[in-house]
Tab-separated table of C-alpha atoms and ligand atoms in Angstrom:
chain	number	residue	atom	x	y	z
A	1	MET	CA	153.152	81.043	118.642
A	2	LYS	CA	149.952	79.042	118.662
A	3	HIS	CA	149.226	80.201	115.100
A	4	LEU	CA	152.705	79.256	114.018
A	5	VAL	CA	152.342	75.710	115.377
A	6	THR	CA	148.934	75.341	113.731
A	7	GLY	CA	150.555	76.568	110.528
A	8	PHE	CA	153.289	73.929	110.750
A	9	ILE	CA	150.750	71.184	111.367
A	10	ALA	CA	148.643	72.339	108.409
A	11	ALA	CA	151.737	72.377	106.187
A	12	ALA	CA	152.669	68.880	107.351
A	13	ILE	CA	149.175	67.597	106.555
A	14	LEU	CA	149.297	69.212	103.109
A	15	ALA	CA	152.701	67.690	102.420
A	16	THR	CA	151.395	64.248	103.389
A	17	GLY	CA	148.347	64.918	101.242
A	18	ALA	CA	150.569	65.320	98.202
A	19	HIS	CA	151.656	61.704	98.626
A	20	ALA	CA	148.202	60.406	99.414
A	21	GLN	CA	146.124	58.590	96.861
A	22	GLN	CA	144.484	60.740	94.244
A	23	ASN	CA	141.477	59.583	92.241
A	24	ILE	CA	141.285	60.803	88.639
A	25	VAL	CA	137.882	61.142	86.970
A	26	VAL	CA	137.947	60.419	83.220
A	27	GLY	CA	134.911	61.753	81.376
A	28	HIS	CA	133.668	60.650	77.944
A	29	ALA	CA	130.497	60.563	75.853
A	30	LEU	CA	130.060	56.844	75.256
A	31	SER	CA	129.435	53.557	77.082
A	32	PRO	CA	132.138	51.903	79.237
A	33	SER	CA	132.432	49.102	76.648
A	34	SER	CA	132.905	51.522	73.725
A	35	HIS	CA	136.252	52.381	72.099
A	36	TYR	CA	136.376	55.423	74.418
A	37	GLY	CA	135.540	53.298	77.451
A	38	VAL	CA	138.322	50.857	76.582
A	39	GLY	CA	140.716	53.800	76.181
A	40	ALA	CA	139.619	55.473	79.420
A	41	GLN	CA	140.170	52.214	81.295
A	42	ALA	CA	143.615	51.728	79.720
A	43	PHE	CA	144.514	55.232	80.931
A	44	ILE	CA	143.363	54.435	84.468
A	45	ASP	CA	145.074	51.025	84.592
A	46	THR	CA	148.367	52.339	83.214
A	47	LEU	CA	148.424	55.367	85.503
A	48	THR	CA	147.610	53.212	88.538
A	49	GLU	CA	150.383	50.776	87.655
A	50	LEU	CA	153.066	53.362	86.861
A	51	SER	CA	152.309	55.320	90.019
A	52	GLY	CA	152.277	52.247	92.241
A	53	GLY	CA	148.702	53.020	93.207
A	54	THR	CA	149.347	56.651	94.160
A	55	PHE	CA	146.828	57.501	91.457
A	56	THR	CA	143.616	55.616	90.916
A	57	GLY	CA	140.843	56.492	88.502
A	58	GLU	CA	137.249	56.043	87.505
A	59	GLN	CA	135.241	56.636	84.360
A	60	ALA	CA	132.397	59.117	84.117
A	61	PRO	CA	130.966	57.591	80.906
A	62	ALA	CA	127.950	58.281	78.685
A	63	GLY	CA	127.988	62.040	79.033
A	64	GLN	CA	127.213	61.802	82.768
A	65	LEU	CA	129.147	65.045	83.203
A	66	GLY	CA	127.622	66.701	80.143
A	67	GLY	CA	128.317	66.893	76.449
A	68	GLU	CA	131.840	67.186	75.058
A	69	ARG	CA	131.704	70.983	75.043
A	70	ASP	CA	130.639	70.997	78.713
A	71	MET	CA	133.410	68.567	79.640
A	72	ILE	CA	136.068	70.702	77.928
A	73	GLU	CA	134.816	73.697	79.910
A	74	GLY	CA	135.015	71.526	83.036
A	75	LEU	CA	138.701	70.915	82.345
A	76	GLN	CA	139.355	74.625	81.965
A	77	ILE	CA	137.860	75.460	85.353
A	78	GLY	CA	139.192	72.311	87.042
A	79	SER	CA	135.883	70.629	87.866
A	80	LEU	CA	136.975	67.624	85.786
A	81	ASP	CA	140.425	65.959	85.573
A	82	LEU	CA	140.613	64.250	82.235
A	83	VAL	CA	138.483	63.798	79.115
A	84	VAL	CA	138.557	61.606	76.048
A	85	THR	CA	136.669	63.633	73.449
A	86	SER	CA	136.193	63.965	69.716
A	87	THR	CA	137.420	67.208	68.182
A	88	GLY	CA	133.745	68.078	67.514
A	89	PRO	CA	133.533	71.103	69.837
A	90	LEU	CA	137.292	71.598	70.296
A	91	GLY	CA	137.676	74.094	67.454
A	92	ASN	CA	135.477	76.477	69.440
A	93	PHE	CA	138.309	76.579	72.006
A	94	VAL	CA	141.348	76.007	69.758
A	95	PRO	CA	140.457	77.129	66.196
A	96	GLU	CA	143.672	75.716	64.680
A	97	VAL	CA	142.226	72.238	65.337
A	98	PHE	CA	139.514	72.845	62.695
A	99	ALA	CA	142.176	71.782	60.168
A	100	LEU	CA	141.631	68.177	61.299
A	101	ASP	CA	137.839	68.402	60.858
A	102	LEU	CA	137.922	69.231	57.138
A	103	PRO	CA	135.884	66.747	55.068
A	104	PHE	CA	137.514	64.347	52.595
A	105	LEU	CA	140.990	65.388	53.775
A	106	PHE	CA	142.438	62.163	55.178
A	107	ARG	CA	142.795	59.317	52.669
A	108	ASP	CA	142.518	56.511	55.208
A	109	TYR	CA	143.331	55.508	58.798
A	110	ASP	CA	147.070	55.208	58.083
A	111	HIS	CA	147.159	58.769	56.737
A	112	ALA	CA	145.264	60.186	59.718
A	113	ARG	CA	147.325	58.313	62.304
A	114	ALA	CA	150.638	59.225	60.645
A	115	THR	CA	149.588	62.892	60.648
A	116	LEU	CA	148.532	62.883	64.297
A	117	ASP	CA	151.557	60.881	65.459
A	118	GLY	CA	153.964	63.168	63.592
A	119	GLU	CA	155.010	66.797	63.654
A	120	ILE	CA	151.533	68.171	62.841
A	121	GLY	CA	149.947	66.293	65.725
A	122	GLN	CA	152.595	67.607	68.123
A	123	GLU	CA	152.091	71.180	66.898
A	124	LEU	CA	148.353	70.983	67.435
A	125	LEU	CA	148.745	69.472	70.920
A	126	ALA	CA	150.954	72.483	71.705
A	127	LYS	CA	148.236	74.854	70.406
A	128	ILE	CA	145.735	73.130	72.686
A	129	GLY	CA	148.188	73.848	75.521
A	130	GLU	CA	147.980	77.570	74.779
A	131	ASN	CA	144.236	77.616	75.472
A	132	ASN	CA	143.948	76.657	79.128
A	133	LEU	CA	143.860	72.937	78.325
A	134	VAL	CA	146.490	70.190	78.281
A	135	GLY	CA	146.588	68.051	75.115
A	136	LEU	CA	148.163	64.735	76.128
A	137	ALA	CA	147.695	62.421	73.127
A	138	TRP	CA	145.713	61.980	69.914
A	139	SER	CA	143.253	59.151	70.181
A	140	GLU	CA	140.553	58.174	67.695
A	141	ASN	CA	136.846	58.182	66.971
A	142	GLY	CA	136.904	57.072	63.306
A	143	PHE	CA	135.669	57.900	59.805
A	144	ARG	CA	132.115	59.234	59.993
A	145	HIS	CA	129.119	57.914	58.036
A	146	VAL	CA	125.589	59.215	57.557
A	147	THR	CA	122.579	57.407	59.075
A	148	ASN	CA	118.899	58.368	58.796
A	149	SER	CA	115.354	57.149	59.266
A	150	GLN	CA	113.930	58.239	55.906
A	151	ARG	CA	115.701	56.767	52.883
A	152	ALA	CA	118.793	55.183	51.385
A	153	VAL	CA	121.322	57.962	50.791
A	154	ARG	CA	123.584	57.345	47.782
A	155	THR	CA	123.998	60.817	46.275
A	156	PRO	CA	123.922	64.390	47.594
A	157	GLU	CA	120.406	64.680	46.083
A	158	ASP	CA	119.280	62.032	48.580
A	159	LEU	CA	120.428	64.296	51.442
A	160	ALA	CA	118.221	67.169	50.290
A	161	GLY	CA	115.929	68.357	53.051
A	162	LEU	CA	117.126	65.806	55.614
A	163	LYS	CA	117.409	67.280	59.085
A	164	LEU	CA	120.800	66.005	60.101
A	165	ARG	CA	122.317	66.373	63.546
A	166	THR	CA	125.941	67.479	63.385
A	167	MET	CA	128.419	68.149	66.134
A	168	GLU	CA	128.762	71.742	67.332
A	169	ASN	CA	131.399	72.340	64.672
A	170	LYS	CA	131.115	75.031	62.006
A	171	VAL	CA	133.312	73.147	59.517
A	172	HIS	CA	130.946	70.177	59.635
A	173	MET	CA	127.836	72.364	59.521
A	174	THR	CA	129.098	74.248	56.463
A	175	ALA	CA	130.037	70.970	54.781
A	176	PHE	CA	126.550	69.525	55.273
A	177	SER	CA	124.823	72.697	54.101
A	178	GLY	CA	126.972	72.432	50.970
A	179	MET	CA	126.006	68.789	50.473
A	180	GLY	CA	122.305	69.708	50.667
A	181	ALA	CA	121.242	68.594	54.154
A	182	SER	CA	119.819	70.827	56.905
A	183	PRO	CA	122.463	70.627	59.645
A	184	THR	CA	121.260	70.863	63.246
A	185	PRO	CA	124.069	71.150	65.810
A	186	MET	CA	123.399	69.307	69.042
A	187	ALA	CA	125.330	67.872	71.986
A	188	PHE	CA	125.715	64.103	71.812
A	189	PRO	CA	123.783	63.246	75.016
A	190	GLU	CA	120.619	64.707	73.428
A	191	LEU	CA	120.990	62.819	70.177
A	192	PHE	CA	119.337	59.451	70.801
A	193	THR	CA	116.102	61.035	72.044
A	194	ALA	CA	116.138	63.580	69.209
A	195	LEU	CA	116.359	60.719	66.689
A	196	GLN	CA	113.693	58.739	68.512
A	197	GLN	CA	111.267	61.668	68.595
A	198	GLY	CA	111.968	62.699	65.018
A	199	VAL	CA	113.395	66.094	65.993
A	200	VAL	CA	116.108	65.195	63.465
A	201	ASP	CA	115.974	62.584	60.668
A	202	GLY	CA	119.568	61.531	60.841
A	203	GLN	CA	123.051	61.962	62.186
A	204	GLU	CA	126.599	61.079	61.254
A	205	ASN	CA	129.149	59.150	63.293
A	206	PRO	CA	131.716	56.366	62.922
A	207	VAL	CA	130.706	52.708	63.080
A	208	THR	CA	132.243	52.694	66.568
A	209	VAL	CA	129.696	55.212	67.860
A	210	ILE	CA	126.717	53.839	65.902
A	211	THR	CA	127.267	50.417	67.456
A	212	ALA	CA	128.118	51.694	70.970
A	213	SER	CA	124.932	53.808	70.969
A	214	LYS	CA	122.666	51.199	69.330
A	215	PHE	CA	121.419	53.751	66.826
A	216	TRP	CA	119.786	50.873	64.893
A	217	GLU	CA	116.944	51.211	67.377
A	218	VAL	CA	116.089	54.615	65.859
A	219	GLN	CA	117.761	54.659	62.403
A	220	LYS	CA	117.068	52.448	59.378
A	221	HIS	CA	119.682	53.410	56.781
A	222	VAL	CA	123.445	53.858	57.009
A	223	SER	CA	125.538	55.101	54.075
A	224	LEU	CA	129.276	54.487	54.298
A	225	THR	CA	130.151	58.007	53.176
A	226	GLY	CA	133.354	58.239	55.231
A	227	HIS	CA	132.984	61.976	54.671
A	228	VAL	CA	135.309	63.054	57.444
A	229	TYR	CA	137.848	61.545	59.807
A	230	SER	CA	136.976	62.174	63.451
A	231	PRO	CA	140.030	62.405	65.703
A	232	ALA	CA	139.732	62.057	69.445
A	233	VAL	CA	142.106	63.543	71.964
A	234	VAL	CA	143.049	62.886	75.573
A	235	LEU	CA	142.822	66.216	77.395
A	236	ALA	CA	143.723	67.056	80.998
A	237	SER	CA	142.798	69.995	83.167
A	238	PRO	CA	145.658	72.476	83.632
A	239	VAL	CA	144.384	72.946	87.194
A	240	LEU	CA	145.373	69.323	87.852
A	241	PHE	CA	148.299	68.894	85.461
A	242	ASP	CA	150.256	72.025	86.324
A	243	GLY	CA	150.377	70.888	89.943
A	244	LEU	CA	152.043	67.572	89.139
A	245	SER	CA	155.745	66.779	89.478
A	246	ASP	CA	157.699	65.999	86.296
A	247	GLU	CA	157.654	62.320	87.172
A	248	GLN	CA	153.877	62.380	87.591
A	249	LYS	CA	153.441	64.272	84.315
A	250	GLY	CA	155.459	61.497	82.653
A	251	TRP	CA	153.041	58.895	84.012
A	252	PHE	CA	150.079	60.864	82.622
A	253	MET	CA	151.750	61.065	79.201
A	254	GLU	CA	152.484	57.320	79.184
A	255	ALA	CA	148.948	56.496	80.318
A	256	SER	CA	147.511	58.706	77.554
A	257	LYS	CA	149.562	56.912	74.918
A	258	ALA	CA	148.330	53.562	76.252
A	259	SER	CA	144.783	54.938	76.136
A	260	ALA	CA	145.085	56.019	72.501
A	261	ALA	CA	146.625	52.688	71.500
A	262	ALA	CA	143.811	50.727	73.169
A	263	THR	CA	141.167	52.909	71.514
A	264	ARG	CA	142.733	52.583	68.071
A	265	ALA	CA	142.887	48.795	68.460
A	266	GLU	CA	139.173	48.801	69.264
A	267	VAL	CA	138.458	51.047	66.247
A	268	ASN	CA	140.334	48.540	64.065
A	269	ARG	CA	138.302	45.667	65.474
A	270	LEU	CA	134.983	47.458	64.969
A	271	GLU	CA	135.843	48.570	61.430
A	272	GLU	CA	135.961	44.819	60.678
A	273	ALA	CA	133.096	43.565	62.824
A	274	GLY	CA	130.885	46.637	63.199
A	275	VAL	CA	129.246	46.743	59.770
A	276	ALA	CA	128.028	43.151	60.179
A	277	LEU	CA	126.613	44.164	63.554
A	278	LEU	CA	124.670	47.017	61.918
A	279	ARG	CA	123.160	44.577	59.397
A	280	GLU	CA	122.367	41.995	62.082
A	281	ASN	CA	120.434	44.688	63.894
A	282	GLY	CA	118.309	45.469	60.866
A	283	MET	CA	120.032	48.458	59.286
A	284	GLU	CA	120.291	48.775	55.533
A	285	VAL	CA	124.014	49.382	54.859
A	286	ILE	CA	124.754	51.257	51.630
A	287	THR	CA	128.346	50.693	50.600
A	288	ASP	CA	128.476	51.743	46.913
A	289	ILE	CA	128.910	55.465	47.473
A	290	ASP	CA	130.581	57.666	44.852
A	291	LYS	CA	132.349	60.147	47.131
A	292	ALA	CA	133.370	62.644	44.434
A	293	PRO	CA	130.088	64.614	44.231
A	294	PHE	CA	129.885	64.811	48.031
A	295	ALA	CA	133.494	66.026	48.230
A	296	ALA	CA	132.930	68.692	45.560
A	297	LEU	CA	129.943	70.126	47.452
A	298	ALA	CA	131.656	69.932	50.853
A	299	GLU	CA	134.712	71.837	49.698
A	300	ALA	CA	133.239	75.236	50.560
A	301	SER	CA	133.740	74.324	54.230
A	302	TYR	CA	137.527	74.559	53.821
A	303	SER	CA	137.232	78.338	53.895
A	304	VAL	CA	136.049	78.186	57.527
A	305	TYR	CA	139.651	77.257	58.283
A	306	THR	CA	141.657	78.700	55.382
A	307	ASP	CA	140.126	82.214	55.559
A	308	GLN	CA	141.852	82.534	58.922
A	309	TYR	CA	144.976	80.404	58.565
A	310	GLY	CA	145.602	79.981	54.825
A	311	THR	CA	146.150	76.703	52.992
A	312	GLU	CA	149.592	75.744	54.310
A	313	MET	CA	148.394	73.262	56.952
A	314	VAL	CA	145.951	71.650	54.518
A	315	ASP	CA	148.778	71.155	52.012
A	316	ARG	CA	151.063	69.774	54.713
A	317	ILE	CA	148.419	67.279	55.841
A	318	LYS	CA	147.788	66.159	52.252
A	319	ALA	CA	151.539	65.635	51.809
A	320	VAL	CA	151.876	63.270	54.798
A	321	LYS	CA	152.687	59.790	53.513
B	401	EAX	O1	132.931	61.572	70.521
B	401	EAX	O2	129.234	63.980	69.236
B	401	EAX	C1	129.589	63.079	68.471
B	401	EAX	O3	128.927	62.759	67.476
B	401	EAX	C2	130.864	62.300	68.741
B	401	EAX	O4	131.285	61.620	67.611
B	401	EAX	C3	130.633	61.255	69.813
B	401	EAX	O5	130.039	61.824	70.911
B	401	EAX	C4	131.947	60.623	70.265
């Protein structure tokens, strides 16, 4: 009898617990004022509002909880609730997502956003859901450009021999080998120091990340190669998400959409203002890049994806208006 009573009390406490406030930790690689920080905060604010304060949240910015690969693993085991991440390491978990990392595939921001907001984006979020992760919404990092400490890069010949940090992504690594650089995969939290100490000569990231990370302190030249579009995605832990009610899941979905919208707005702003900021901080910005020779050399990387899945998805993405 005593055990039974204790059991009832424990159940009552648990039931109350379900209605108690729950704090959601949102991890990301960049500063709180970055496009990811703005998006993480929009998620937290929207979720708090929709839930009437049942949920609160806080950012774990700047790779405090590890690199993007570590954070994705954290979601899978439930040590982390939510992450805003690039797709950099995601293909290692969900190989279908490599389709989005192919170089010179997206024509411009409108093309990329239309693809991710449409049928293809929904299909890939569902694939993410089959791999012990929850894909809530496509957000954005931006078109990536090459920076380095050695010389002005205008042609693939200028990349020859440059030690270039890439994300831990075999599509990107193959593309940069093809274009003549020596790709060195590395987690983002290690990058600034690696550039500072000359472990690598250069790296590639969108204007958003170059400005948020003040890479002008360690890099002299930036070439607006726009060689690949870098999606971001709002991911949740299935350990958390599967335990939510349908109403709560709806709030998480809404909050993720608000997060992506806020991040995209910040990307738009920085695409306008960011290049001037790079110049103001002493970088040489090379804008007159002929992309065709880079694209021709990067094309070998398509086989990383198409050898496994064929060309159908690539054709479908190209056909999105
Ligand atoms: O997601 O690792 C990278 O270069 C990413 O672009 C950056 O951390 C933002």
